[in-house]
PDB file of C-alpha atoms and ligand atoms in Angstrom:
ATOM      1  CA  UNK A   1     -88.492-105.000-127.704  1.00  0.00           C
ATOM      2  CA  UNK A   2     -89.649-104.692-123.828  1.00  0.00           C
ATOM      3  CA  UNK A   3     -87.536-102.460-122.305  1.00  0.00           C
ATOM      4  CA  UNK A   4     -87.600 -99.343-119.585  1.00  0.00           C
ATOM      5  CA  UNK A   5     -84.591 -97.914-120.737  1.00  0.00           C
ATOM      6  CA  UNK A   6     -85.853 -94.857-122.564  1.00  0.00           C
ATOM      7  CA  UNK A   7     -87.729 -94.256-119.361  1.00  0.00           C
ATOM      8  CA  UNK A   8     -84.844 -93.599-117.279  1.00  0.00           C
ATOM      9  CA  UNK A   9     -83.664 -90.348-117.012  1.00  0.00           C
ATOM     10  CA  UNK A  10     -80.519 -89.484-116.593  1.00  0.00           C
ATOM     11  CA  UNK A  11     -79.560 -88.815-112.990  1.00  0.00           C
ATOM     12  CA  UNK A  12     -78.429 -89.754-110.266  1.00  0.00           C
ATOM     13  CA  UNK A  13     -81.356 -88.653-107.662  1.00  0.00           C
ATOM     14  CA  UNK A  14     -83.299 -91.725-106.518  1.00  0.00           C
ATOM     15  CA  UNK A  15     -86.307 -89.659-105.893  1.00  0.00           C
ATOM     16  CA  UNK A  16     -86.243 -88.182-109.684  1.00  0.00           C
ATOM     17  CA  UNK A  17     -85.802 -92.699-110.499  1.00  0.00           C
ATOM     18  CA  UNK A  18     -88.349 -93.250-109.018  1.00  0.00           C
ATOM     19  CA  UNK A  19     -90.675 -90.388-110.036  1.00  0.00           C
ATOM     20  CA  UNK A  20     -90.031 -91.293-113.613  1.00  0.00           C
ATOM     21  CA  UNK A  21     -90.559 -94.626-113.157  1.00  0.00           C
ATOM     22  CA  UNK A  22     -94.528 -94.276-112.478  1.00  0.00           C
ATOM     23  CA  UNK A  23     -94.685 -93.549-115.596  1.00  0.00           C
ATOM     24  CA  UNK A  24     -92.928 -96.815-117.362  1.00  0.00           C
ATOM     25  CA  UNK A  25     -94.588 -98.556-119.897  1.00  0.00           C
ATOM     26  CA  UNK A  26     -91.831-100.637-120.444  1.00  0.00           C
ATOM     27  CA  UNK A  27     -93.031-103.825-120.384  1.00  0.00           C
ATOM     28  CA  UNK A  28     -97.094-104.953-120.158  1.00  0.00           C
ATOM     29  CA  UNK A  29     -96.930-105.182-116.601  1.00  0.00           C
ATOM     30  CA  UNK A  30     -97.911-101.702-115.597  1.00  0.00           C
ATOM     31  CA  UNK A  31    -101.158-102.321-117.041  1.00  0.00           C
ATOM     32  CA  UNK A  32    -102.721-104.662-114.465  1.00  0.00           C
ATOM     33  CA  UNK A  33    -100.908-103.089-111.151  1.00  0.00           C
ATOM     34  CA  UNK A  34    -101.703-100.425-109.293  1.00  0.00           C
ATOM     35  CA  UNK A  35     -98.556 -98.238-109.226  1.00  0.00           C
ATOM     36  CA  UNK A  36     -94.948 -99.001-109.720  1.00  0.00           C
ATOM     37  CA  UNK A  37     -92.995-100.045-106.664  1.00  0.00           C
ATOM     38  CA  UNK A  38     -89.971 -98.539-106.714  1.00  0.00           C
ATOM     39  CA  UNK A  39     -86.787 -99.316-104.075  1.00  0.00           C
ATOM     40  CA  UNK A  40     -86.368 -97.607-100.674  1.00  0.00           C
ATOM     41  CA  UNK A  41     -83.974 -96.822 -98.373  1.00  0.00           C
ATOM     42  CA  UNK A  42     -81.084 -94.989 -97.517  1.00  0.00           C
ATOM     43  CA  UNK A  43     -79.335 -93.660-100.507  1.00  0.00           C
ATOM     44  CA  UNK A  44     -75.860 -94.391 -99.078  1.00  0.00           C
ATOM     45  CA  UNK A  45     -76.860 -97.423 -97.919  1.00  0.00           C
ATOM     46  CA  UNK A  46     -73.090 -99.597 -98.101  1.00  0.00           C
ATOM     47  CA  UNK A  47     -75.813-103.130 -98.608  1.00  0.00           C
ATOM     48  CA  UNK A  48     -78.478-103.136-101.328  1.00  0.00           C
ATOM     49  CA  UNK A  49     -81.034-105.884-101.161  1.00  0.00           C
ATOM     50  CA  UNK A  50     -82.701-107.685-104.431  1.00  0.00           C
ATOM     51  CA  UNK A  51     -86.257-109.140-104.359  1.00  0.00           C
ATOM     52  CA  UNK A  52     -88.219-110.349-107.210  1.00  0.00           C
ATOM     53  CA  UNK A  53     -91.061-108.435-107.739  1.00  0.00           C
ATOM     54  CA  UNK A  54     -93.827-106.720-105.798  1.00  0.00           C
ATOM     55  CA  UNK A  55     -96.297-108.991-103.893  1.00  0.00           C
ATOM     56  CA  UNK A  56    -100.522-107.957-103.387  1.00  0.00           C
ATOM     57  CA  UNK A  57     -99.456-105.721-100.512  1.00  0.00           C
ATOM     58  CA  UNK A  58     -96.364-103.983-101.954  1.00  0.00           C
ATOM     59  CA  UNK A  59     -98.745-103.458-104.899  1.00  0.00           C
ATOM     60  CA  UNK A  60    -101.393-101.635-102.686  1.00  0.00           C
ATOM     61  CA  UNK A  61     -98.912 -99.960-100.400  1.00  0.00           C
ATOM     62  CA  UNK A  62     -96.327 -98.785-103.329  1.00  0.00           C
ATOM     63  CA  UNK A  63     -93.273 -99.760-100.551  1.00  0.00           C
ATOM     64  CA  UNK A  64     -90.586-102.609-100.975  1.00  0.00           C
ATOM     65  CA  UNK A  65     -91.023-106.048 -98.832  1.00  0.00           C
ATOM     66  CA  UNK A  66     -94.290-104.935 -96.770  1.00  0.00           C
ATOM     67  CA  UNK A  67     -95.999-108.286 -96.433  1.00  0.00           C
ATOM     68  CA  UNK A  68     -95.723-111.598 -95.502  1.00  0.00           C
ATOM     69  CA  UNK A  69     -92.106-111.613 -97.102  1.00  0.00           C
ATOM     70  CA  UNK A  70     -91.215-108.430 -95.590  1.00  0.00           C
ATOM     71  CA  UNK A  71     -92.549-110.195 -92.469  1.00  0.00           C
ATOM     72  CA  UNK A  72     -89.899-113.070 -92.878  1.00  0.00           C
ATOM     73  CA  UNK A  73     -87.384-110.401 -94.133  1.00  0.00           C
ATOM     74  CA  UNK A  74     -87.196-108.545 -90.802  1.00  0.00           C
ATOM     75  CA  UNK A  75     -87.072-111.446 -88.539  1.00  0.00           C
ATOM     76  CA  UNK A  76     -83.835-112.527 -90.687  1.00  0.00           C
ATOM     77  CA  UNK A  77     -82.659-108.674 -90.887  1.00  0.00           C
ATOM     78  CA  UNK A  78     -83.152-109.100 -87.348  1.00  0.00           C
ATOM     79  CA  UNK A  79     -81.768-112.393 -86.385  1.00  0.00           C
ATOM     80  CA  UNK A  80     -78.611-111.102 -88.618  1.00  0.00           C
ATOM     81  CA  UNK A  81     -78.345-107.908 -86.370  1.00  0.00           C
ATOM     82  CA  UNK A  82     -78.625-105.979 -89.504  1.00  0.00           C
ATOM     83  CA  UNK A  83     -81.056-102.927 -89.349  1.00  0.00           C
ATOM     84  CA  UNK A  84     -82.855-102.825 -91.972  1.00  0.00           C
ATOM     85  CA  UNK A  85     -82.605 -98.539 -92.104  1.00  0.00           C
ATOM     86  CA  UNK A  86     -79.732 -98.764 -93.183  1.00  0.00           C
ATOM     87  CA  UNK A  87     -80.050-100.510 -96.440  1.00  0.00           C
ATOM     88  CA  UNK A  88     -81.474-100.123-100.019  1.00  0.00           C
ATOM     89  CA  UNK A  89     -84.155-102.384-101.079  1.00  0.00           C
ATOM     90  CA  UNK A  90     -85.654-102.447-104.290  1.00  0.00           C
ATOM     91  CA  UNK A  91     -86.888-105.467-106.752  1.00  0.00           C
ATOM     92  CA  UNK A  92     -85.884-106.825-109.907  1.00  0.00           C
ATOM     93  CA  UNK A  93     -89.574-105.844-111.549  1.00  0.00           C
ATOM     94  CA  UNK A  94     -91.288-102.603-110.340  1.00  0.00           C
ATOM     95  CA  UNK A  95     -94.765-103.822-110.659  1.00  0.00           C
ATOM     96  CA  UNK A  96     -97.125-107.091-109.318  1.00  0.00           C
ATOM     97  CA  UNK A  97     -97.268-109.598-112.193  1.00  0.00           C
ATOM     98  CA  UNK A  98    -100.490-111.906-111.194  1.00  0.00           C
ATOM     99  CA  UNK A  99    -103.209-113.775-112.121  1.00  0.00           C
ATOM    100  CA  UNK A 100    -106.489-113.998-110.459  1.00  0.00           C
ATOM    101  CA  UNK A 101    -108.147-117.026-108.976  1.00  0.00           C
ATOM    102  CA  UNK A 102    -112.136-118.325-110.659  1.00  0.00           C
ATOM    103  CA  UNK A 103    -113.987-116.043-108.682  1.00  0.00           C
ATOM    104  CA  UNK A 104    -111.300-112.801-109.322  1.00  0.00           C
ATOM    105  CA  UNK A 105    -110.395-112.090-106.150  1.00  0.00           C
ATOM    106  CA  UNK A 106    -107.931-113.098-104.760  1.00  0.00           C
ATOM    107  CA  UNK A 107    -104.778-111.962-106.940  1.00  0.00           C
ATOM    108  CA  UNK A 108    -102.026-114.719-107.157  1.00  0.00           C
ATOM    109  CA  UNK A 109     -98.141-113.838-107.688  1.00  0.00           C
ATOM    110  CA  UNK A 110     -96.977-115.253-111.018  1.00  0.00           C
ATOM    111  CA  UNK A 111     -93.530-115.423-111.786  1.00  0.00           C
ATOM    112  CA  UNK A 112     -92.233-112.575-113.908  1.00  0.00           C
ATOM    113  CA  UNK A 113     -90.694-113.783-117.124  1.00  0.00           C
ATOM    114  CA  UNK A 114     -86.916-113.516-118.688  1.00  0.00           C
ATOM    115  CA  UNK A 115     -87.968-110.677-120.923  1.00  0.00           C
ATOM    116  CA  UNK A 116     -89.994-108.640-118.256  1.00  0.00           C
ATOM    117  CA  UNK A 117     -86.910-109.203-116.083  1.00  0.00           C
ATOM    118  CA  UNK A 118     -84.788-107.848-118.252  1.00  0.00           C
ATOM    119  CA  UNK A 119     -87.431-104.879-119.700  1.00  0.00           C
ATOM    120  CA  UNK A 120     -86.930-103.985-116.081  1.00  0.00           C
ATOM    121  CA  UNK A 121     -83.187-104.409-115.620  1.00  0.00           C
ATOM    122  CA  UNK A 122     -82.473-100.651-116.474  1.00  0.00           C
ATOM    123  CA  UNK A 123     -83.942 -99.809-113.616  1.00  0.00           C
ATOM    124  CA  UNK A 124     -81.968-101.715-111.305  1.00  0.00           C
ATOM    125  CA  UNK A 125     -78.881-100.377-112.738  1.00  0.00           C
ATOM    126  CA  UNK A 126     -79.693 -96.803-111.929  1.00  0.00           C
ATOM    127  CA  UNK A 127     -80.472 -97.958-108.524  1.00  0.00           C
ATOM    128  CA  UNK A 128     -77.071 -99.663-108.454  1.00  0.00           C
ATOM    129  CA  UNK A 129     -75.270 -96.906-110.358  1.00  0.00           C
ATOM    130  CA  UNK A 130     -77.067 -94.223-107.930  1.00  0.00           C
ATOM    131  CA  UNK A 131     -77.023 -95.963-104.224  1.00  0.00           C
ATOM    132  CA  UNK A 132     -73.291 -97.303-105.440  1.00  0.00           C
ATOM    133  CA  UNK A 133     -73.355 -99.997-102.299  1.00  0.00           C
ATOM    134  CA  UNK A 134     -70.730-102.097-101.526  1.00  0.00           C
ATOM    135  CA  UNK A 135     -72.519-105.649-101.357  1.00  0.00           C
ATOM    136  CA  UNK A 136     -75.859-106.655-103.449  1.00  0.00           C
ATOM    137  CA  UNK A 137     -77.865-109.631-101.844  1.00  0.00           C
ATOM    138  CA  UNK A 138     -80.134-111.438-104.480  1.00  0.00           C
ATOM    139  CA  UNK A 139     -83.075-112.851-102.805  1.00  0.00           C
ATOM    140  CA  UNK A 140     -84.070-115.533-105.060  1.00  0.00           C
ATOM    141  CA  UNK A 141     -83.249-116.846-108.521  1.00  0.00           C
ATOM    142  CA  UNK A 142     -84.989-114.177-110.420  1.00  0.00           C
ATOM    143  CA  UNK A 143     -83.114-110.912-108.975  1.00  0.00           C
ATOM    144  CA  UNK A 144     -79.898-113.528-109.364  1.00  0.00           C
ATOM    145  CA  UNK A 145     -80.751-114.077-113.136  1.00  0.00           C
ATOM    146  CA  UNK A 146     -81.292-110.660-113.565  1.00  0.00           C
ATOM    147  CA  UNK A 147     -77.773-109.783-112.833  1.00  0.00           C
ATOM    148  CA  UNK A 148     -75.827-112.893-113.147  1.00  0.00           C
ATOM    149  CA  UNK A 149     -77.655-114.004-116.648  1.00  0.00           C
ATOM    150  CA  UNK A 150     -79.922-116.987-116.748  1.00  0.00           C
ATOM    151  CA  UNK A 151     -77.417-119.560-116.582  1.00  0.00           C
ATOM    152  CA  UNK A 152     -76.766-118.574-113.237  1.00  0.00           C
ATOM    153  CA  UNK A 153     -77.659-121.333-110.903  1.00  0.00           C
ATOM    154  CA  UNK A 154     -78.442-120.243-107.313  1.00  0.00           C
ATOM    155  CA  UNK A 155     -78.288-123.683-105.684  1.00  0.00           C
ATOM    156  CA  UNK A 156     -74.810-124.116-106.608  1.00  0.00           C
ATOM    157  CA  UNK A 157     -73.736-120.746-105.635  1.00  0.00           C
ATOM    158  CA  UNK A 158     -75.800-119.324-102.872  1.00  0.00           C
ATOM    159  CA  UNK A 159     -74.071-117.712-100.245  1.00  0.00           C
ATOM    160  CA  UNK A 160     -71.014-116.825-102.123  1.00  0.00           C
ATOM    161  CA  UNK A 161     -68.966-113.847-102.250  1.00  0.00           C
ATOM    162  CA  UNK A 162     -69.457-112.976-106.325  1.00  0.00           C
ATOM    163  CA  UNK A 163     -68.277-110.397-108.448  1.00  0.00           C
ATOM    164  CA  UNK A 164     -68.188-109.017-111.834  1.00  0.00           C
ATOM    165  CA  UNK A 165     -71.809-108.831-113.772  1.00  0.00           C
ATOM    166  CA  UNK A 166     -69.984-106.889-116.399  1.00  0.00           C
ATOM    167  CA  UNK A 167     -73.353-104.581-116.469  1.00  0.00           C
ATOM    168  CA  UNK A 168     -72.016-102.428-114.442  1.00  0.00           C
ATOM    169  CA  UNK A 169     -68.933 -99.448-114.467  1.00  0.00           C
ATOM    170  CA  UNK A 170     -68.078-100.093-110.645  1.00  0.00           C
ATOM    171  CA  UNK A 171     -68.660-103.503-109.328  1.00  0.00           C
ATOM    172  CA  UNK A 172     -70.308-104.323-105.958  1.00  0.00           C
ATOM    173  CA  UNK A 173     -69.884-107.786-104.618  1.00  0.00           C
ATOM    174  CA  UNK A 174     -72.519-109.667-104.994  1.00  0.00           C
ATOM    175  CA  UNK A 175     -74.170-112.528-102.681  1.00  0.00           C
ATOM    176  CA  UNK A 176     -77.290-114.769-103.821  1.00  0.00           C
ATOM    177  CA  UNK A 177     -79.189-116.529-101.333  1.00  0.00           C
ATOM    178  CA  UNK A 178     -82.967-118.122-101.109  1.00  0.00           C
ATOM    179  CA  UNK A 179     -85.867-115.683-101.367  1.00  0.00           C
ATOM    180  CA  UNK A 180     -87.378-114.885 -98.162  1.00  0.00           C
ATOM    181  CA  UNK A 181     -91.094-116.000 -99.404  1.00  0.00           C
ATOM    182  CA  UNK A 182     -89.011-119.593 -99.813  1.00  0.00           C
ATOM    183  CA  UNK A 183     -89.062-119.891 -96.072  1.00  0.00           C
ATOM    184  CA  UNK A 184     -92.953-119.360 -95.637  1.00  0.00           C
ATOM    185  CA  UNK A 185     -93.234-122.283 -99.080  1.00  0.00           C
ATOM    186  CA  UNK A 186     -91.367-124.772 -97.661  1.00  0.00           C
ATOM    187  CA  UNK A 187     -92.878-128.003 -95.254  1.00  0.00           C
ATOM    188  CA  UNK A 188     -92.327-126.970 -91.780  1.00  0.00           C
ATOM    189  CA  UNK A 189     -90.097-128.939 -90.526  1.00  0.00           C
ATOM    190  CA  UNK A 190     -87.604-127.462 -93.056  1.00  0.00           C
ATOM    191  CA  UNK A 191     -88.491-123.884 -92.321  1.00  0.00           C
ATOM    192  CA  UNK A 192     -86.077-123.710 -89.550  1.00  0.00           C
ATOM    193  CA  UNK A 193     -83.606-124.690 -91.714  1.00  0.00           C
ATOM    194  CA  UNK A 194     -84.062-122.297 -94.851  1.00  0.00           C
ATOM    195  CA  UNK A 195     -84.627-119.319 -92.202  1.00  0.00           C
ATOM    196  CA  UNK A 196     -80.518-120.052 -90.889  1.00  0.00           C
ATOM    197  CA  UNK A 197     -79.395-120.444 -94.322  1.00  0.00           C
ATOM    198  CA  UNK A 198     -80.896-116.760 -95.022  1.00  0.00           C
ATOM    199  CA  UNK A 199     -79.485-115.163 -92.058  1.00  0.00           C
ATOM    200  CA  UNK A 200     -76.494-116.678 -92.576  1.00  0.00           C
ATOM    201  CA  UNK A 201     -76.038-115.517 -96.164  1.00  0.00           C
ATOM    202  CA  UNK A 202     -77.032-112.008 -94.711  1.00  0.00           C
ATOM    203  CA  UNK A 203     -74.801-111.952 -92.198  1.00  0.00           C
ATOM    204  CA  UNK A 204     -71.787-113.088 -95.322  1.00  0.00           C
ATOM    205  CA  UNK A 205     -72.922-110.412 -97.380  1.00  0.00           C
ATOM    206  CA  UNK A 206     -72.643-107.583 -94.559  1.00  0.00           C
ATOM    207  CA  UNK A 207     -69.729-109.222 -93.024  1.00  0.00           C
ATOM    208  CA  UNK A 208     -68.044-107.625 -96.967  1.00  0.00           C
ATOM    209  CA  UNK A 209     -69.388-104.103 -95.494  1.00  0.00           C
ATOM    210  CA  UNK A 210     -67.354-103.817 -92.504  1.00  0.00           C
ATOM    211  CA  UNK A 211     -64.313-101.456 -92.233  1.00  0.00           C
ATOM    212  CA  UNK A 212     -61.247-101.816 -90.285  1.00  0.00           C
ATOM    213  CA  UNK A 213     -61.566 -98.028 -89.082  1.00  0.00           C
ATOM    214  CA  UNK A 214     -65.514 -98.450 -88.270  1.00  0.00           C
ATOM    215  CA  UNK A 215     -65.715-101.419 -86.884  1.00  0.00           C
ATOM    216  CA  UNK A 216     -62.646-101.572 -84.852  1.00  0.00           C
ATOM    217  CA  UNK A 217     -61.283-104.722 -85.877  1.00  0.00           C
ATOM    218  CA  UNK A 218     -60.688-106.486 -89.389  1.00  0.00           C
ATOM    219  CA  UNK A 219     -64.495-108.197 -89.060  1.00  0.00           C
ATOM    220  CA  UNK A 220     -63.741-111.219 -91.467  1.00  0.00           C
ATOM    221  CA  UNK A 221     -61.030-110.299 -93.115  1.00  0.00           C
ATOM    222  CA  UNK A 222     -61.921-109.161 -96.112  1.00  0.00           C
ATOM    223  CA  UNK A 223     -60.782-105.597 -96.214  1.00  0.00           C
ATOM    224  CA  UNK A 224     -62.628-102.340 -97.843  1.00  0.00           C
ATOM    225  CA  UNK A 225     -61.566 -99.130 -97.935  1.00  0.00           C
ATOM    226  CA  UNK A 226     -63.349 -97.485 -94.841  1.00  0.00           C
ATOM    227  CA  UNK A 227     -64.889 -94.614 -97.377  1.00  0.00           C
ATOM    228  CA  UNK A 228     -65.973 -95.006-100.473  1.00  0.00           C
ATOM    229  CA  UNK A 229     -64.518 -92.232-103.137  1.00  0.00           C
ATOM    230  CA  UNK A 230     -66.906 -89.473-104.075  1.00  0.00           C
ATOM    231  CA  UNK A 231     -67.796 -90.488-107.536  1.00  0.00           C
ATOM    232  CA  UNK A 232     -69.841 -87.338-108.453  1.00  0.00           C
TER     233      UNK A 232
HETATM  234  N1  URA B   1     -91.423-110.294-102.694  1.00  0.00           N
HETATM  235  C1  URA B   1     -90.466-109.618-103.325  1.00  0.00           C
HETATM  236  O1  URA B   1     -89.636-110.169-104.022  1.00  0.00           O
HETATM  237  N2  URA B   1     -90.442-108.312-103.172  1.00  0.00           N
HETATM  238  C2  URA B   1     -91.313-107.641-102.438  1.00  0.00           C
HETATM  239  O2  URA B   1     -91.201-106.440-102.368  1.00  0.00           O
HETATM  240  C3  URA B   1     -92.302-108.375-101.771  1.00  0.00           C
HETATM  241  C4  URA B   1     -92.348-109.699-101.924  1.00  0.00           C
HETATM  242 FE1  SF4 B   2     -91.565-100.680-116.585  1.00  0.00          FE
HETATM  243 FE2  SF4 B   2     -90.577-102.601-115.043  1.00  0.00          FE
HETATM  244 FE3  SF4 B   2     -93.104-101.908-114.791  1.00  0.00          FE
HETATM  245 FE4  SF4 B   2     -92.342-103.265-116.932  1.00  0.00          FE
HETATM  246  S1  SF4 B   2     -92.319-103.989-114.799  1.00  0.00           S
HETATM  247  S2  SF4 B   2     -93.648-101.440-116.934  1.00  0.00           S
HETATM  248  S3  SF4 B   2     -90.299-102.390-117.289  1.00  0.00           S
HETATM  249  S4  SF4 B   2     -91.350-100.611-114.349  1.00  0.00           S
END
């Protein structure tokens, strides 16, 4: 069976994660990419974010949400007065699943499958289990089905407050919403559209970070203790 899990060492360091996992053989997909893309960001970071896998840039440039998506990812990051320093962002698959068009080159994103998704998942936990964040936003339906299970259904659920993947000890709250590549797919004159509906889930998924201490006031209400216990 695919799976990373005997390439995960045991700790909670995200630069030792990610060191290890350049070396995952996992699943086939290491074989065409360049490198594995791990997450980045703070390690504390209270908000993790979710993509899908690495696009042609990411692939060349080894970083997290660098190209066009990153592009879109900002301006929402942005529009949600979120900065994006402060987060964690990682993917659901570490490395660029693609084909290549007649002539071979130009590399085209292909959809990673159930079983690459979940050869991958361990990896994602020890993100989760390491960066311990208060709030995980799943951009798109494939980091939702990795942690919600394939049944999960992202246009009936987007932008909801979620909990409880059972994969994990400690449970962050979780909060699908559209993928930010979605917004750059879509005819134009829905574009507008599908960018609000990102920021907006954004903004819902931080709005879960905010502290009565830090922030002064009780934000929206939904109250979480202003530090997090030391775990470790
Ligand atoms: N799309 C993703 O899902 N992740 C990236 O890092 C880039 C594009
Ligand atoms: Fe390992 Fe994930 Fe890469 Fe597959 S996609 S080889 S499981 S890091």
């Amino acid at each position: 069976m695919n799976s990373a899990a005997s390439y995960v060492p045991e700790t909670h360091k995200l630069s030792e994660l990610a060191k290890a996992a350049r070396q995952c053989k996992g699943c086939p997909l290491y074989a065409d990419a360049t490198q594995t893309v791990f997450g980045s960001g703070r390690s504390s970071a209270r908000m993790m974010l979710i993509g899908e896998q690495p696009g042609d840039r990411e692939d060349l440039a080894g970083a997290p949400f660098v190209g066009p998506a990153g592009r879109v990812l900002d301006k929402a990051l942005a529009a949600a007065e979120i900065d994006r320093a402060e987060l964690y962002l990682t993917n659901a698959v570490k490395h660029f699943k693609f084909t290549t068009n007649e002539r071979g080159k130009r590399r085209i994103h292909k959809t990673p499958s159930r079983t690459e998704v979940e050869a991958c998942r361990p990896w994602v936990l020890a993100e989760l289990d390491t960066v311990a964040p208060e709030v995980v936003v799943l951009l798109g339906a494939t980091a939702a089905k990795c942690l919600l299970g394939n049944d999960f259904r992202l246009t009936r659920h987007r932008g909801e407050i979620l909990h409880a993947t059972g994969l994990l000890d400690e449970e962050p709250a979780l909060v699908a919403t559209i993928h930010p590549s979605a917004v750059l797919r879509g005819p134009s004159e829905s574009r507008q559209g599908a960018f609000d509906g990102l920021v907006a889930d954004l903004r819902t998924a931080y709005a879960t970070t905010r502290t009565v201490s830090s922030a002064g006031s009780a934000g929206s209400g939904r109250f979480m203790p202003a530090s997090r216990p030391v775990r470790r």
